[in-house]
Amino acid sequence: MRLKDKIVITDASCFITLDKIEGLNLLHSLYKQVITTPEIAAKFGKRLPAWVDVKSVLNRDLLYDYAETIDIGEASAMALATEISADLLIIDDAKARRFAKKLELNIIGTIGIILSAKLNGIIPAVKPYIIKIQQTNFRISDLLTSQILKEAGE
């Protein structure tokens, strides 16, 4: 399946970080449909672009079950991803990523989005985006930075 055919669910950290570095449109360029939940939209705190669909989790029991382990926003993203069989979940928090893996959800992080944008010819380089991200409160290890730059051929 091509990236542009994928339906993705994203957590707040991806929206927040990409917004801070003026990279929010990367999501729209990469994916067919970008979906989030009302809980995440509220956490983002700004109006989301029109191309982001906001959908509520119908199975509230599943949502509350997940929320016993992880943040309500992350729980809502995972519950919705499970409910609609999303192709990909964009999530950055380490604990939430471990939980998503236990649920066998396909995950990627914000840095992975930037790498995908480079590999798909949407941006010419990842390094300028990494530098901008390092100037925010988003934590990225030196090891991950090196790995991403190597994968990007930079």
PDB file of C-alpha atoms in Angstrom:
ATOM      1  CA  MET A   1       0.000   0.000   0.000  1.00  0.00           C
ATOM      2  CA  ARG A   2       1.348   3.401  -0.978  1.00  0.00           C
ATOM      3  CA  LEU A   3       1.650   5.997   1.793  1.00  0.00           C
ATOM      4  CA  LYS A   4      -0.872   8.265   0.093  1.00  0.00           C
ATOM      5  CA  ASP A   5      -3.451   5.449   0.360  1.00  0.00           C
ATOM      6  CA  LYS A   6      -3.023   5.065   4.117  1.00  0.00           C
ATOM      7  CA  ILE A   7      -5.435   6.183   6.798  1.00  0.00           C
ATOM      8  CA  VAL A   8      -3.591   7.405   9.882  1.00  0.00           C
ATOM      9  CA  ILE A   9      -4.537   8.376  13.402  1.00  0.00           C
ATOM     10  CA  THR A  10      -2.313  10.905  15.117  1.00  0.00           C
ATOM     11  CA  ASP A  11      -1.736  11.867  18.719  1.00  0.00           C
ATOM     12  CA  ALA A  12      -1.317  15.436  19.932  1.00  0.00           C
ATOM     13  CA  SER A  13       2.493  15.452  20.123  1.00  0.00           C
ATOM     14  CA  CYS A  14       2.797  15.051  16.353  1.00  0.00           C
ATOM     15  CA  PHE A  15       0.391  17.946  15.709  1.00  0.00           C
ATOM     16  CA  ILE A  16       2.080  20.123  18.333  1.00  0.00           C
ATOM     17  CA  THR A  17       5.636  19.444  17.166  1.00  0.00           C
ATOM     18  CA  LEU A  18       4.929  19.754  13.440  1.00  0.00           C
ATOM     19  CA  ASP A  19       2.957  22.943  14.082  1.00  0.00           C
ATOM     20  CA  LYS A  20       5.906  24.450  15.994  1.00  0.00           C
ATOM     21  CA  ILE A  21       8.248  23.800  13.055  1.00  0.00           C
ATOM     22  CA  GLU A  22       5.695  24.772  10.387  1.00  0.00           C
ATOM     23  CA  GLY A  23       5.535  21.205   9.105  1.00  0.00           C
ATOM     24  CA  LEU A  24       1.895  20.280   9.726  1.00  0.00           C
ATOM     25  CA  ASN A  25       1.174  19.993   5.999  1.00  0.00           C
ATOM     26  CA  LEU A  26       3.626  17.075   5.771  1.00  0.00           C
ATOM     27  CA  LEU A  27       0.846  14.859   7.127  1.00  0.00           C
ATOM     28  CA  HIS A  28      -1.553  16.001   4.411  1.00  0.00           C
ATOM     29  CA  SER A  29       1.095  15.474   1.744  1.00  0.00           C
ATOM     30  CA  LEU A  30       1.891  11.949   2.938  1.00  0.00           C
ATOM     31  CA  TYR A  31      -1.457  10.386   3.790  1.00  0.00           C
ATOM     32  CA  LYS A  32      -4.897   9.905   2.258  1.00  0.00           C
ATOM     33  CA  GLN A  33      -6.735  10.577   5.481  1.00  0.00           C
ATOM     34  CA  VAL A  34      -5.508  12.025   8.782  1.00  0.00           C
ATOM     35  CA  ILE A  35      -7.823  11.380  11.707  1.00  0.00           C
ATOM     36  CA  THR A  36      -7.719  12.345  15.359  1.00  0.00           C
ATOM     37  CA  THR A  37     -10.078  12.342  18.322  1.00  0.00           C
ATOM     38  CA  PRO A  38     -11.821  15.197  20.159  1.00  0.00           C
ATOM     39  CA  GLU A  39      -9.563  14.509  23.164  1.00  0.00           C
ATOM     40  CA  ILE A  40      -6.464  15.042  21.039  1.00  0.00           C
ATOM     41  CA  ALA A  41      -7.924  18.051  19.237  1.00  0.00           C
ATOM     42  CA  ALA A  42      -8.553  19.668  22.639  1.00  0.00           C
ATOM     43  CA  LYS A  43      -5.001  18.871  23.763  1.00  0.00           C
ATOM     44  CA  PHE A  44      -3.621  20.448  20.570  1.00  0.00           C
ATOM     45  CA  GLY A  45      -5.392  23.628  21.646  1.00  0.00           C
ATOM     46  CA  LYS A  46      -5.680  25.245  18.212  1.00  0.00           C
ATOM     47  CA  ARG A  47      -7.988  24.844  15.268  1.00  0.00           C
ATOM     48  CA  LEU A  48      -6.897  21.830  13.258  1.00  0.00           C
ATOM     49  CA  PRO A  49      -6.592  22.112   9.475  1.00  0.00           C
ATOM     50  CA  ALA A  50      -9.745  21.230   7.505  1.00  0.00           C
ATOM     51  CA  TRP A  51      -8.065  18.095   6.124  1.00  0.00           C
ATOM     52  CA  VAL A  52      -7.934  16.516   9.608  1.00  0.00           C
ATOM     53  CA  ASP A  53     -11.036  14.476  10.438  1.00  0.00           C
ATOM     54  CA  VAL A  54     -12.047  14.454  14.095  1.00  0.00           C
ATOM     55  CA  LYS A  55     -13.855  11.255  15.082  1.00  0.00           C
ATOM     56  CA  SER A  56     -15.048  10.058  18.465  1.00  0.00           C
ATOM     57  CA  VAL A  57     -14.352   6.605  19.802  1.00  0.00           C
ATOM     58  CA  LEU A  58     -17.617   4.669  19.798  1.00  0.00           C
ATOM     59  CA  ASN A  59     -16.439   1.913  22.144  1.00  0.00           C
ATOM     60  CA  ARG A  60     -16.102   3.963  25.318  1.00  0.00           C
ATOM     61  CA  ASP A  61     -15.350   0.841  27.395  1.00  0.00           C
ATOM     62  CA  LEU A  62     -12.285   0.195  25.237  1.00  0.00           C
ATOM     63  CA  LEU A  63     -11.221   3.830  25.609  1.00  0.00           C
ATOM     64  CA  TYR A  64     -11.518   3.732  29.405  1.00  0.00           C
ATOM     65  CA  ASP A  65      -9.764   0.364  29.545  1.00  0.00           C
ATOM     66  CA  TYR A  66      -6.769   1.794  27.653  1.00  0.00           C
ATOM     67  CA  ALA A  67      -6.883   4.988  29.749  1.00  0.00           C
ATOM     68  CA  GLU A  68      -6.133   2.932  32.868  1.00  0.00           C
ATOM     69  CA  THR A  69      -2.622   2.439  31.462  1.00  0.00           C
ATOM     70  CA  ILE A  70      -1.931   5.524  29.332  1.00  0.00           C
ATOM     71  CA  ASP A  71      -2.991   9.158  28.921  1.00  0.00           C
ATOM     72  CA  ILE A  72      -6.602   9.699  27.759  1.00  0.00           C
ATOM     73  CA  GLY A  73      -5.482  11.324  24.493  1.00  0.00           C
ATOM     74  CA  GLU A  74      -3.187   8.441  23.622  1.00  0.00           C
ATOM     75  CA  ALA A  75      -5.858   5.980  24.758  1.00  0.00           C
ATOM     76  CA  SER A  76      -8.400   7.638  22.466  1.00  0.00           C
ATOM     77  CA  ALA A  77      -6.003   7.451  19.510  1.00  0.00           C
ATOM     78  CA  MET A  78      -5.349   3.753  20.111  1.00  0.00           C
ATOM     79  CA  ALA A  79      -9.002   2.920  20.694  1.00  0.00           C
ATOM     80  CA  LEU A  80      -9.973   4.686  17.465  1.00  0.00           C
ATOM     81  CA  ALA A  81      -7.120   3.034  15.552  1.00  0.00           C
ATOM     82  CA  THR A  82      -8.384  -0.338  16.782  1.00  0.00           C
ATOM     83  CA  GLU A  83     -12.011   0.513  16.052  1.00  0.00           C
ATOM     84  CA  ILE A  84     -11.536   1.653  12.450  1.00  0.00           C
ATOM     85  CA  SER A  85      -8.545  -0.572  11.630  1.00  0.00           C
ATOM     86  CA  ALA A  86      -6.331   2.403  10.806  1.00  0.00           C
ATOM     87  CA  ASP A  87      -3.233   1.671   8.757  1.00  0.00           C
ATOM     88  CA  LEU A  88      -0.914   3.625  11.034  1.00  0.00           C
ATOM     89  CA  LEU A  89      -0.826   5.329  14.430  1.00  0.00           C
ATOM     90  CA  ILE A  90       1.453   8.341  14.871  1.00  0.00           C
ATOM     91  CA  ILE A  91       2.572   8.474  18.489  1.00  0.00           C
ATOM     92  CA  ASP A  92       5.745   9.627  20.251  1.00  0.00           C
ATOM     93  CA  ASP A  93       5.440   8.852  23.966  1.00  0.00           C
ATOM     94  CA  ALA A  94       7.624   5.842  24.864  1.00  0.00           C
ATOM     95  CA  LYS A  95       5.128   4.245  27.270  1.00  0.00           C
ATOM     96  CA  ALA A  96       2.294   4.702  24.785  1.00  0.00           C
ATOM     97  CA  ARG A  97       4.405   3.234  21.969  1.00  0.00           C
ATOM     98  CA  ARG A  98       5.081   0.117  24.062  1.00  0.00           C
ATOM     99  CA  PHE A  99       1.356  -0.198  24.765  1.00  0.00           C
ATOM    100  CA  ALA A 100       0.518   0.232  21.061  1.00  0.00           C
ATOM    101  CA  LYS A 101       2.992  -2.511  20.152  1.00  0.00           C
ATOM    102  CA  LYS A 102       1.262  -4.868  22.611  1.00  0.00           C
ATOM    103  CA  LEU A 103      -1.973  -4.089  20.752  1.00  0.00           C
ATOM    104  CA  GLU A 104      -0.156  -4.893  17.502  1.00  0.00           C
ATOM    105  CA  LEU A 105      -0.838  -1.444  16.059  1.00  0.00           C
ATOM    106  CA  ASN A 106       1.447  -0.157  13.309  1.00  0.00           C
ATOM    107  CA  ILE A 107       3.200   2.904  14.700  1.00  0.00           C
ATOM    108  CA  ILE A 108       5.470   5.701  13.582  1.00  0.00           C
ATOM    109  CA  GLY A 109       6.684   8.807  15.397  1.00  0.00           C
ATOM    110  CA  THR A 110       6.954  12.444  14.385  1.00  0.00           C
ATOM    111  CA  ILE A 111      10.599  11.983  13.382  1.00  0.00           C
ATOM    112  CA  GLY A 112       9.551   9.046  11.219  1.00  0.00           C
ATOM    113  CA  ILE A 113       7.038  11.320   9.480  1.00  0.00           C
ATOM    114  CA  ILE A 114       9.821  13.733   8.589  1.00  0.00           C
ATOM    115  CA  LEU A 115      11.983  10.885   7.293  1.00  0.00           C
ATOM    116  CA  SER A 116       9.048   9.569   5.230  1.00  0.00           C
ATOM    117  CA  ALA A 117       8.554  13.037   3.762  1.00  0.00           C
ATOM    118  CA  LYS A 118      12.191  13.062   2.634  1.00  0.00           C
ATOM    119  CA  LEU A 119      12.120   9.510   1.272  1.00  0.00           C
ATOM    120  CA  ASN A 120       8.935  10.309  -0.678  1.00  0.00           C
ATOM    121  CA  GLY A 121      10.344  13.488  -2.215  1.00  0.00           C
ATOM    122  CA  ILE A 122       8.115  15.893  -0.290  1.00  0.00           C
ATOM    123  CA  ILE A 123      11.022  17.681   1.395  1.00  0.00           C
ATOM    124  CA  PRO A 124      14.625  17.898   0.171  1.00  0.00           C
ATOM    125  CA  ALA A 125      16.267  17.231   3.555  1.00  0.00           C
ATOM    126  CA  VAL A 126      15.419  16.186   7.111  1.00  0.00           C
ATOM    127  CA  LYS A 127      18.264  18.031   8.830  1.00  0.00           C
ATOM    128  CA  PRO A 128      16.604  21.490   8.813  1.00  0.00           C
ATOM    129  CA  TYR A 129      13.493  19.947  10.402  1.00  0.00           C
ATOM    130  CA  ILE A 130      15.566  18.091  13.008  1.00  0.00           C
ATOM    131  CA  ILE A 131      17.359  21.329  13.916  1.00  0.00           C
ATOM    132  CA  LYS A 132      14.012  23.108  14.352  1.00  0.00           C
ATOM    133  CA  ILE A 133      12.672  20.243  16.472  1.00  0.00           C
ATOM    134  CA  GLN A 134      15.747  20.372  18.704  1.00  0.00           C
ATOM    135  CA  GLN A 135      14.852  24.008  19.436  1.00  0.00           C
ATOM    136  CA  THR A 136      11.473  22.944  20.850  1.00  0.00           C
ATOM    137  CA  ASN A 137      10.706  20.957  24.000  1.00  0.00           C
ATOM    138  CA  PHE A 138      10.467  17.728  21.943  1.00  0.00           C
ATOM    139  CA  ARG A 139      13.098  15.251  23.132  1.00  0.00           C
ATOM    140  CA  ILE A 140      15.166  13.499  20.484  1.00  0.00           C
ATOM    141  CA  SER A 141      18.295  11.543  21.349  1.00  0.00           C
ATOM    142  CA  ASP A 142      21.603  12.029  19.589  1.00  0.00           C
ATOM    143  CA  LEU A 143      21.461   8.363  18.584  1.00  0.00           C
ATOM    144  CA  LEU A 144      18.054   8.752  16.916  1.00  0.00           C
ATOM    145  CA  THR A 145      19.200  11.942  15.212  1.00  0.00           C
ATOM    146  CA  SER A 146      22.234  10.127  13.802  1.00  0.00           C
ATOM    147  CA  GLN A 147      20.141   7.152  12.673  1.00  0.00           C
ATOM    148  CA  ILE A 148      17.570   9.340  10.919  1.00  0.00           C
ATOM    149  CA  LEU A 149      20.199  11.435   9.156  1.00  0.00           C
ATOM    150  CA  LYS A 150      21.947   8.250   8.020  1.00  0.00           C
ATOM    151  CA  GLU A 151      18.682   6.746   6.712  1.00  0.00           C
ATOM    152  CA  ALA A 152      17.983  10.022   4.909  1.00  0.00           C
ATOM    153  CA  GLY A 153      21.436   9.952   3.333  1.00  0.00           C
ATOM    154  CA  GLU A 154      22.475  13.200   4.982  1.00  0.00           C
TER     155      GLU A 154
END
